[in-house]
């Protein structure tokens, strides 16, 4: 029996690395000479990597994907990236800035205003999309991706400029002339002077509106001091119909008039309210729809009010009116029904009523931020935002700064109020940096730098205790990988404020515990914490502070293997659970896809400091299984078709359109599918070695050496790979990763000749020589079939064939019972129990059930885990007639026998059976008579290799 156990680097391993001076990050492209520190930065980038890195990655453009499963999956995402309308992503940004959205409809899910938790995460997906486009452009050089980046960066530049200014009129065609549009999501309203009602004891308020959203309690107008004294007209009350109310004693004292039907959306409607002689009447489109004959209150009773607003409520929780205004008139008398009817067909200026004598706004303005009053009283109105303006001109977001402000005093999580604003800022910042790296667009760099200037201006003023409280709040305080992005920016700008900003995200309790190798992550939100450690490794690069690197390494060891499922994923319902509890945490919401994405990033970044092959073994596991399997194998123009959770319960069907789209995992899924090649090859920092980490069809252009390396393989459908060298002669060591699962051998030939040495699974095998064009390296690594056991329940297992996790396709919702020992070979390989399916590589049948690679993105019900069931002791197909005994932990006699595989011959296997039987008999777990039958059967059986 071949088992596979994961061992991370020893927690007692010393960290004896030199303290580096801050050096630039190599993932950033050549820096523009127009930057202030251009010459220094360019020289540093050319120098290679941070001094703490002993290997460096290649840029995406240096590695070209060949035909295979990665290219196929990527093609689906590239097609999506080419076709999706980026104006839909920009809609929420433009709306927030009060700019025209051009009729674009924001995506669903988390990205639109109507998304989960009031759309409080909107803008994050745009950042992901920018990163995807940047990676796609770097990997393919197709101009369409650069053009789309340019469109988005240009739009975001306009958005930031608009946010810096006071709101400006957005003119649209009106009922008679022009109207003023209040774009939903702009949080804009019209502020009228305090004397607008003029203390009138009789009044008519007349207005044309075109609502664009059906939110309840949006105000057409609201005149008041607070929530005690006010007078409003709501476009919709809780029943969805217009409502007028006036009160001097709060909501309980409202004297109201309710309409009878909802106002139609996207159509002009005329509303009018009259009050005189104790009677109030509500008119809709010239018809009196409701009347209150017991109204004792008039505007005169309210006195002079400080808040006289169109589109905004004195109740702060009420939504802002979304839609357009035209012709708002206030008269100091009650118009007659005939006069109100007349206003349906002409402007007040052209009607017998003439303009309102208290106030009259035609909304004919097409520029500026004020509206002229034609009443003769000179009461010009001003366009404003409910949240004022940004605290710093670098602010850029798809929602107001209020989420960031609220977080600073918040003590508990409430994502309907504050949902990870710095997480969203990270996605935008990362997208802009990637856009700059890919296209050298200085606007993207300016936007990114401005965002960090703004964040520093906010966070640097806060006490340390406030920062620690903020970053410790679940969800609301989540900041993702922002530290990594800020460090990357710092290497370009060289601004001390940017490095200082990165350190303001230190979560000291977590850093110190992990640096001390104290496992406190049980119960933590997994994806809130995984990416911050990648950032802390980058802070180590920039500052030389050992605790950052030590904490990150120890954290990784706390996850792998202790909280890792077979496919490489982690978390249940988004949270880490207790250490070494795997079977006990399996559910329909295991393995959040973002967690796998971020664990890959962390593994990769740690590898730059220490070339422990365990990091790349994990990378292969998670990439070839969960990450590939999270992308559905079909095209879609509207959705990237990526999983959120991958449930590992029996019969689970993957959901590739979670929460109507645009979740965090769909964002990272877009990124994953456009950077599959990022860790296939690394170079030693001094150029003396080339690491081949993954066996993937690809071509590397190593410009510094003048060498190309073309890897030809169908791996993992092929059990090996071929490397062909081109270009100049160059001397270096080729370091080939020997996967930890490659226990059936790892053989290397160069130009047809075997390379001496004994490759060890879970290591690197070195081939040193002067390489010439035409040199060919052939690697053969036969796959074995093995199981991996859940750490807390050895009977719950998952099946692997080489690096590939195999899942049973079966609609049953209980764990399948599977036996595998009956035909096990001397090597311990379990593949003899499986029957290959003709014409379908990596597909097998077992007891009538098909087993297929996890990486296939289908909607078939699958079983990633099964119950191991070996009721009888069977060797080589011979049944001993003896029940397979088990220990208290669930491990069986056969488990213990086959744990000794591989066996050099039959005699070695029989000797193992005899010693195991003797031990179990001595322990009282097996009778001597049954033990003799077991040994006899083992000796009589025939075995495959």
PDB file of N, CA, C and O in Angstrom, residues 562-618:
ATOM      1  N   UNK A 562      -2.068  20.357   7.760  1.00  0.00           N
ATOM      2  CA  UNK A 562      -2.967  20.212   8.910  1.00  0.00           C
ATOM      3  C   UNK A 562      -4.390  20.674   8.642  1.00  0.00           C
ATOM      4  O   UNK A 562      -5.319  20.245   9.337  1.00  0.00           O
ATOM      5  N   UNK A 563      -4.566  21.548   7.655  1.00  0.00           N
ATOM      6  CA  UNK A 563      -5.913  22.023   7.329  1.00  0.00           C
ATOM      7  C   UNK A 563      -6.154  21.945   5.830  1.00  0.00           C
ATOM      8  O   UNK A 563      -6.914  22.733   5.270  1.00  0.00           O
ATOM      9  N   UNK A 564      -5.521  21.001   5.184  1.00  0.00           N
ATOM     10  CA  UNK A 564      -5.557  20.879   3.728  1.00  0.00           C
ATOM     11  C   UNK A 564      -6.338  19.650   3.303  1.00  0.00           C
ATOM     12  O   UNK A 564      -6.104  18.554   3.801  1.00  0.00           O
ATOM     13  N   UNK A 565      -7.255  19.848   2.370  1.00  0.00           N
ATOM     14  CA  UNK A 565      -7.940  18.732   1.729  1.00  0.00           C
ATOM     15  C   UNK A 565      -7.060  18.195   0.602  1.00  0.00           C
ATOM     16  O   UNK A 565      -6.109  18.846   0.162  1.00  0.00           O
ATOM     17  N   UNK A 566      -7.404  17.019   0.130  1.00  0.00           N
ATOM     18  CA  UNK A 566      -6.572  16.363  -0.864  1.00  0.00           C
ATOM     19  C   UNK A 566      -6.329  17.193  -2.105  1.00  0.00           C
ATOM     20  O   UNK A 566      -5.252  17.143  -2.700  1.00  0.00           O
ATOM     21  N   UNK A 567      -7.307  17.991  -2.529  1.00  0.00           N
ATOM     22  CA  UNK A 567      -7.163  18.787  -3.748  1.00  0.00           C
ATOM     23  C   UNK A 567      -6.285  20.014  -3.545  1.00  0.00           C
ATOM     24  O   UNK A 567      -6.031  20.761  -4.483  1.00  0.00           O
ATOM     25  N   UNK A 568      -5.846  20.253  -2.302  1.00  0.00           N
ATOM     26  CA  UNK A 568      -5.008  21.408  -2.020  1.00  0.00           C
ATOM     27  C   UNK A 568      -5.749  22.570  -1.395  1.00  0.00           C
ATOM     28  O   UNK A 568      -5.131  23.545  -0.965  1.00  0.00           O
ATOM     29  N   UNK A 569      -7.072  22.493  -1.361  1.00  0.00           N
ATOM     30  CA  UNK A 569      -7.865  23.583  -0.805  1.00  0.00           C
ATOM     31  C   UNK A 569      -7.908  23.556   0.712  1.00  0.00           C
ATOM     32  O   UNK A 569      -7.513  22.589   1.361  1.00  0.00           O
ATOM     33  N   UNK A 570      -8.420  24.632   1.266  1.00  0.00           N
ATOM     34  CA  UNK A 570      -8.553  24.740   2.711  1.00  0.00           C
ATOM     35  C   UNK A 570      -9.772  25.581   3.034  1.00  0.00           C
ATOM     36  O   UNK A 570     -10.314  26.253   2.171  1.00  0.00           O
ATOM     37  N   UNK A 571     -10.218  25.502   4.265  1.00  0.00           N
ATOM     38  CA  UNK A 571     -11.324  26.256   4.853  1.00  0.00           C
ATOM     39  C   UNK A 571     -12.654  25.523   4.718  1.00  0.00           C
ATOM     40  O   UNK A 571     -12.870  24.755   3.767  1.00  0.00           O
ATOM     41  N   UNK A 572     -13.528  25.766   5.675  1.00  0.00           N
ATOM     42  CA  UNK A 572     -14.903  25.289   5.641  1.00  0.00           C
ATOM     43  C   UNK A 572     -15.795  26.467   5.990  1.00  0.00           C
ATOM     44  O   UNK A 572     -15.580  27.131   7.013  1.00  0.00           O
ATOM     45  N   UNK A 573     -16.780  26.729   5.131  1.00  0.00           N
ATOM     46  CA  UNK A 573     -17.634  27.913   5.286  1.00  0.00           C
ATOM     47  C   UNK A 573     -16.773  29.164   5.459  1.00  0.00           C
ATOM     48  O   UNK A 573     -17.104  30.049   6.229  1.00  0.00           O
ATOM     49  N   UNK A 574     -15.652  29.201   4.756  1.00  0.00           N
ATOM     50  CA  UNK A 574     -14.702  30.306   4.707  1.00  0.00           C
ATOM     51  C   UNK A 574     -13.756  30.366   5.905  1.00  0.00           C
ATOM     52  O   UNK A 574     -12.875  31.224   5.935  1.00  0.00           O
ATOM     53  N   UNK A 575     -13.908  29.472   6.892  1.00  0.00           N
ATOM     54  CA  UNK A 575     -13.115  29.576   8.114  1.00  0.00           C
ATOM     55  C   UNK A 575     -12.151  28.406   8.266  1.00  0.00           C
ATOM     56  O   UNK A 575     -12.428  27.288   7.831  1.00  0.00           O
ATOM     57  N   UNK A 576     -11.019  28.690   8.922  1.00  0.00           N
ATOM     58  CA  UNK A 576     -10.149  27.617   9.367  1.00  0.00           C
ATOM     59  C   UNK A 576     -10.808  26.904  10.537  1.00  0.00           C
ATOM     60  O   UNK A 576     -11.435  27.535  11.399  1.00  0.00           O
ATOM     61  N   UNK A 577     -10.642  25.592  10.555  1.00  0.00           N
ATOM     62  CA  UNK A 577     -11.130  24.802  11.673  1.00  0.00           C
ATOM     63  C   UNK A 577      -9.936  24.261  12.448  1.00  0.00           C
ATOM     64  O   UNK A 577      -8.786  24.608  12.182  1.00  0.00           O
ATOM     65  N   UNK A 578     -10.213  23.404  13.417  1.00  0.00           N
ATOM     66  CA  UNK A 578      -9.162  22.918  14.299  1.00  0.00           C
ATOM     67  C   UNK A 578      -8.097  22.159  13.515  1.00  0.00           C
ATOM     68  O   UNK A 578      -8.367  21.524  12.488  1.00  0.00           O
ATOM     69  N   UNK A 579      -6.904  22.198  14.005  1.00  0.00           N
ATOM     70  CA  UNK A 579      -5.760  21.541  13.387  1.00  0.00           C
ATOM     71  C   UNK A 579      -6.015  20.036  13.268  1.00  0.00           C
ATOM     72  O   UNK A 579      -6.522  19.388  14.178  1.00  0.00           O
ATOM     73  N   UNK A 580      -5.669  19.488  12.116  1.00  0.00           N
ATOM     74  CA  UNK A 580      -5.743  18.050  11.837  1.00  0.00           C
ATOM     75  C   UNK A 580      -7.162  17.498  11.808  1.00  0.00           C
ATOM     76  O   UNK A 580      -7.350  16.288  11.883  1.00  0.00           O
ATOM     77  N   UNK A 581      -8.153  18.364  11.666  1.00  0.00           N
ATOM     78  CA  UNK A 581      -9.533  17.902  11.515  1.00  0.00           C
ATOM     79  C   UNK A 581      -9.913  18.077  10.045  1.00  0.00           C
ATOM     80  O   UNK A 581     -10.156  19.194   9.592  1.00  0.00           O
ATOM     81  N   UNK A 582      -9.921  16.978   9.317  1.00  0.00           N
ATOM     82  CA  UNK A 582     -10.238  16.999   7.891  1.00  0.00           C
ATOM     83  C   UNK A 582     -11.604  16.357   7.654  1.00  0.00           C
ATOM     84  O   UNK A 582     -12.535  17.006   7.184  1.00  0.00           O
ATOM     85  N   UNK A 583     -11.727  15.089   8.011  1.00  0.00           N
ATOM     86  CA  UNK A 583     -13.018  14.404   7.832  1.00  0.00           C
ATOM     87  C   UNK A 583     -14.127  15.129   8.561  1.00  0.00           C
ATOM     88  O   UNK A 583     -15.262  15.213   8.081  1.00  0.00           O
ATOM     89  N   UNK A 584     -13.794  15.674   9.719  1.00  0.00           N
ATOM     90  CA  UNK A 584     -14.806  16.338  10.535  1.00  0.00           C
ATOM     91  C   UNK A 584     -15.219  17.701  10.041  1.00  0.00           C
ATOM     92  O   UNK A 584     -16.093  18.334  10.646  1.00  0.00           O
ATOM     93  N   UNK A 585     -14.616  18.192   8.966  1.00  0.00           N
ATOM     94  CA  UNK A 585     -14.970  19.520   8.452  1.00  0.00           C
ATOM     95  C   UNK A 585     -15.498  19.482   7.025  1.00  0.00           C
ATOM     96  O   UNK A 585     -15.813  20.526   6.462  1.00  0.00           O
ATOM     97  N   UNK A 586     -15.570  18.312   6.429  1.00  0.00           N
ATOM     98  CA  UNK A 586     -16.032  18.240   5.041  1.00  0.00           C
ATOM     99  C   UNK A 586     -17.508  18.629   4.961  1.00  0.00           C
ATOM    100  O   UNK A 586     -18.342  18.138   5.720  1.00  0.00           O
ATOM    101  N   UNK A 587     -17.803  19.537   4.030  1.00  0.00           N
ATOM    102  CA  UNK A 587     -19.176  20.003   3.851  1.00  0.00           C
ATOM    103  C   UNK A 587     -19.351  20.455   2.409  1.00  0.00           C
ATOM    104  O   UNK A 587     -18.441  20.335   1.591  1.00  0.00           O
ATOM    105  N   UNK A 588     -20.525  21.002   2.133  1.00  0.00           N
ATOM    106  CA  UNK A 588     -20.788  21.541   0.794  1.00  0.00           C
ATOM    107  C   UNK A 588     -20.083  22.867   0.577  1.00  0.00           C
ATOM    108  O   UNK A 588     -20.067  23.398  -0.538  1.00  0.00           O
ATOM    109  N   UNK A 589     -19.501  23.436   1.638  1.00  0.00           N
ATOM    110  CA  UNK A 589     -18.838  24.742   1.540  1.00  0.00           C
ATOM    111  C   UNK A 589     -17.378  24.641   1.962  1.00  0.00           C
ATOM    112  O   UNK A 589     -16.854  25.518   2.625  1.00  0.00           O
ATOM    113  N   UNK A 590     -16.741  23.542   1.579  1.00  0.00           N
ATOM    114  CA  UNK A 590     -15.307  23.432   1.826  1.00  0.00           C
ATOM    115  C   UNK A 590     -14.530  24.067   0.680  1.00  0.00           C
ATOM    116  O   UNK A 590     -15.068  24.350  -0.392  1.00  0.00           O
ATOM    117  N   UNK A 591     -13.240  24.268   0.937  1.00  0.00           N
ATOM    118  CA  UNK A 591     -12.282  24.632  -0.116  1.00  0.00           C
ATOM    119  C   UNK A 591     -12.710  25.862  -0.915  1.00  0.00           C
ATOM    120  O   UNK A 591     -12.931  25.788  -2.129  1.00  0.00           O
ATOM    121  N   UNK A 592     -12.803  27.004  -0.247  1.00  0.00           N
ATOM    122  CA  UNK A 592     -13.071  28.254  -0.958  1.00  0.00           C
ATOM    123  C   UNK A 592     -11.966  28.478  -1.990  1.00  0.00           C
ATOM    124  O   UNK A 592     -10.772  28.381  -1.686  1.00  0.00           O
ATOM    125  N   UNK A 593     -12.357  28.793  -3.203  1.00  0.00           N
ATOM    126  CA  UNK A 593     -11.392  28.870  -4.297  1.00  0.00           C
ATOM    127  C   UNK A 593     -10.379  29.975  -4.086  1.00  0.00           C
ATOM    128  O   UNK A 593      -9.205  29.831  -4.457  1.00  0.00           O
ATOM    129  N   UNK A 594     -10.771  31.095  -3.492  1.00  0.00           N
ATOM    130  CA  UNK A 594      -9.821  32.168  -3.196  1.00  0.00           C
ATOM    131  C   UNK A 594      -8.687  31.683  -2.301  1.00  0.00           C
ATOM    132  O   UNK A 594      -7.554  32.145  -2.408  1.00  0.00           O
ATOM    133  N   UNK A 595      -9.007  30.765  -1.386  1.00  0.00           N
ATOM    134  CA  UNK A 595      -7.978  30.276  -0.469  1.00  0.00           C
ATOM    135  C   UNK A 595      -6.893  29.545  -1.236  1.00  0.00           C
ATOM    136  O   UNK A 595      -5.697  29.705  -0.956  1.00  0.00           O
ATOM    137  N   UNK A 596      -7.278  28.717  -2.206  1.00  0.00           N
ATOM    138  CA  UNK A 596      -6.285  28.014  -3.020  1.00  0.00           C
ATOM    139  C   UNK A 596      -5.446  29.014  -3.805  1.00  0.00           C
ATOM    140  O   UNK A 596      -4.215  28.883  -3.890  1.00  0.00           O
ATOM    141  N   UNK A 597      -6.087  30.004  -4.396  1.00  0.00           N
ATOM    142  CA  UNK A 597      -5.367  31.044  -5.146  1.00  0.00           C
ATOM    143  C   UNK A 597      -4.311  31.702  -4.269  1.00  0.00           C
ATOM    144  O   UNK A 597      -3.149  31.879  -4.672  1.00  0.00           O
ATOM    145  N   UNK A 598      -4.705  32.059  -3.065  1.00  0.00           N
ATOM    146  CA  UNK A 598      -3.772  32.779  -2.198  1.00  0.00           C
ATOM    147  C   UNK A 598      -2.723  31.872  -1.567  1.00  0.00           C
ATOM    148  O   UNK A 598      -1.598  32.310  -1.298  1.00  0.00           O
ATOM    149  N   UNK A 599      -3.067  30.609  -1.332  1.00  0.00           N
ATOM    150  CA  UNK A 599      -2.042  29.682  -0.856  1.00  0.00           C
ATOM    151  C   UNK A 599      -0.981  29.446  -1.937  1.00  0.00           C
ATOM    152  O   UNK A 599       0.209  29.272  -1.630  1.00  0.00           O
ATOM    153  N   UNK A 600      -1.379  29.438  -3.191  1.00  0.00           N
ATOM    154  CA  UNK A 600      -0.399  29.333  -4.267  1.00  0.00           C
ATOM    155  C   UNK A 600       0.528  30.541  -4.268  1.00  0.00           C
ATOM    156  O   UNK A 600       1.749  30.406  -4.415  1.00  0.00           O
ATOM    157  N   UNK A 601      -0.022  31.732  -4.108  1.00  0.00           N
ATOM    158  CA  UNK A 601       0.809  32.930  -4.079  1.00  0.00           C
ATOM    159  C   UNK A 601       1.784  32.892  -2.916  1.00  0.00           C
ATOM    160  O   UNK A 601       2.965  33.247  -3.047  1.00  0.00           O
ATOM    161  N   UNK A 602       1.296  32.469  -1.755  1.00  0.00           N
ATOM    162  CA  UNK A 602       2.164  32.411  -0.583  1.00  0.00           C
ATOM    163  C   UNK A 602       3.260  31.366  -0.781  1.00  0.00           C
ATOM    164  O   UNK A 602       4.433  31.610  -0.471  1.00  0.00           O
ATOM    165  N   UNK A 603       2.892  30.195  -1.311  1.00  0.00           N
ATOM    166  CA  UNK A 603       3.879  29.141  -1.544  1.00  0.00           C
ATOM    167  C   UNK A 603       4.967  29.632  -2.499  1.00  0.00           C
ATOM    168  O   UNK A 603       6.165  29.404  -2.284  1.00  0.00           O
ATOM    169  N   UNK A 604       4.544  30.289  -3.538  1.00  0.00           N
ATOM    170  CA  UNK A 604       5.471  30.808  -4.550  1.00  0.00           C
ATOM    171  C   UNK A 604       6.424  31.829  -3.946  1.00  0.00           C
ATOM    172  O   UNK A 604       7.641  31.789  -4.170  1.00  0.00           O
ATOM    173  N   UNK A 605       5.876  32.739  -3.149  1.00  0.00           N
ATOM    174  CA  UNK A 605       6.695  33.791  -2.567  1.00  0.00           C
ATOM    175  C   UNK A 605       7.674  33.231  -1.544  1.00  0.00           C
ATOM    176  O   UNK A 605       8.827  33.676  -1.464  1.00  0.00           O
ATOM    177  N   UNK A 606       7.255  32.258  -0.762  1.00  0.00           N
ATOM    178  CA  UNK A 606       8.170  31.617   0.183  1.00  0.00           C
ATOM    179  C   UNK A 606       9.289  30.879  -0.545  1.00  0.00           C
ATOM    180  O   UNK A 606      10.432  30.844  -0.075  1.00  0.00           O
ATOM    181  N   UNK A 607       8.969  30.290  -1.679  1.00  0.00           N
ATOM    182  CA  UNK A 607       9.967  29.558  -2.451  1.00  0.00           C
ATOM    183  C   UNK A 607      11.093  30.485  -2.907  1.00  0.00           C
ATOM    184  O   UNK A 607      12.239  30.048  -3.066  1.00  0.00           O
ATOM    185  N   UNK A 608      10.794  31.749  -3.127  1.00  0.00           N
ATOM    186  CA  UNK A 608      11.836  32.693  -3.529  1.00  0.00           C
ATOM    187  C   UNK A 608      12.925  32.816  -2.460  1.00  0.00           C
ATOM    188  O   UNK A 608      14.053  33.190  -2.763  1.00  0.00           O
ATOM    189  N   UNK A 609      12.549  32.520  -1.212  1.00  0.00           N
ATOM    190  CA  UNK A 609      13.497  32.643  -0.107  1.00  0.00           C
ATOM    191  C   UNK A 609      14.145  31.322   0.269  1.00  0.00           C
ATOM    192  O   UNK A 609      15.289  31.296   0.711  1.00  0.00           O
ATOM    193  N   UNK A 610      13.416  30.263   0.107  1.00  0.00           N
ATOM    194  CA  UNK A 610      13.941  28.945   0.450  1.00  0.00           C
ATOM    195  C   UNK A 610      13.377  27.934  -0.532  1.00  0.00           C
ATOM    196  O   UNK A 610      12.158  27.766  -0.612  1.00  0.00           O
ATOM    197  N   UNK A 611      14.250  27.252  -1.236  1.00  0.00           N
ATOM    198  CA  UNK A 611      13.810  26.374  -2.315  1.00  0.00           C
ATOM    199  C   UNK A 611      13.442  24.991  -1.772  1.00  0.00           C
ATOM    200  O   UNK A 611      13.935  23.955  -2.230  1.00  0.00           O
ATOM    201  N   UNK A 612      12.566  25.003  -0.799  1.00  0.00           N
ATOM    202  CA  UNK A 612      12.036  23.758  -0.255  1.00  0.00           C
ATOM    203  C   UNK A 612      11.048  23.191  -1.270  1.00  0.00           C
ATOM    204  O   UNK A 612      10.037  23.825  -1.577  1.00  0.00           O
ATOM    205  N   UNK A 613      11.316  22.005  -1.814  1.00  0.00           N
ATOM    206  CA  UNK A 613      10.413  21.459  -2.841  1.00  0.00           C
ATOM    207  C   UNK A 613       9.005  21.200  -2.323  1.00  0.00           C
ATOM    208  O   UNK A 613       8.080  21.043  -3.130  1.00  0.00           O
ATOM    209  N   UNK A 614       8.824  21.179  -0.997  1.00  0.00           N
ATOM    210  CA  UNK A 614       7.476  21.005  -0.447  1.00  0.00           C
ATOM    211  C   UNK A 614       6.550  22.115  -0.920  1.00  0.00           C
ATOM    212  O   UNK A 614       5.361  21.879  -1.159  1.00  0.00           O
ATOM    213  N   UNK A 615       7.088  23.318  -1.069  1.00  0.00           N
ATOM    214  CA  UNK A 615       6.259  24.425  -1.549  1.00  0.00           C
ATOM    215  C   UNK A 615       5.758  24.151  -2.963  1.00  0.00           C
ATOM    216  O   UNK A 615       4.592  24.413  -3.288  1.00  0.00           O
ATOM    217  N   UNK A 616       6.644  23.636  -3.814  1.00  0.00           N
ATOM    218  CA  UNK A 616       6.233  23.379  -5.195  1.00  0.00           C
ATOM    219  C   UNK A 616       5.420  22.092  -5.313  1.00  0.00           C
ATOM    220  O   UNK A 616       4.594  21.961  -6.214  1.00  0.00           O
ATOM    221  N   UNK A 617       5.632  21.128  -4.417  1.00  0.00           N
ATOM    222  CA  UNK A 617       4.731  19.967  -4.379  1.00  0.00           C
ATOM    223  C   UNK A 617       3.311  20.427  -4.084  1.00  0.00           C
ATOM    224  O   UNK A 617       2.350  19.974  -4.706  1.00  0.00           O
ATOM    225  N   UNK A 618       3.189  21.327  -3.113  1.00  0.00           N
ATOM    226  CA  UNK A 618       1.853  21.855  -2.813  1.00  0.00           C
ATOM    227  C   UNK A 618       1.315  22.644  -4.003  1.00  0.00           C
ATOM    228  O   UNK A 618       0.132  22.534  -4.360  1.00  0.00           O
TER     229      UNK A 618
END
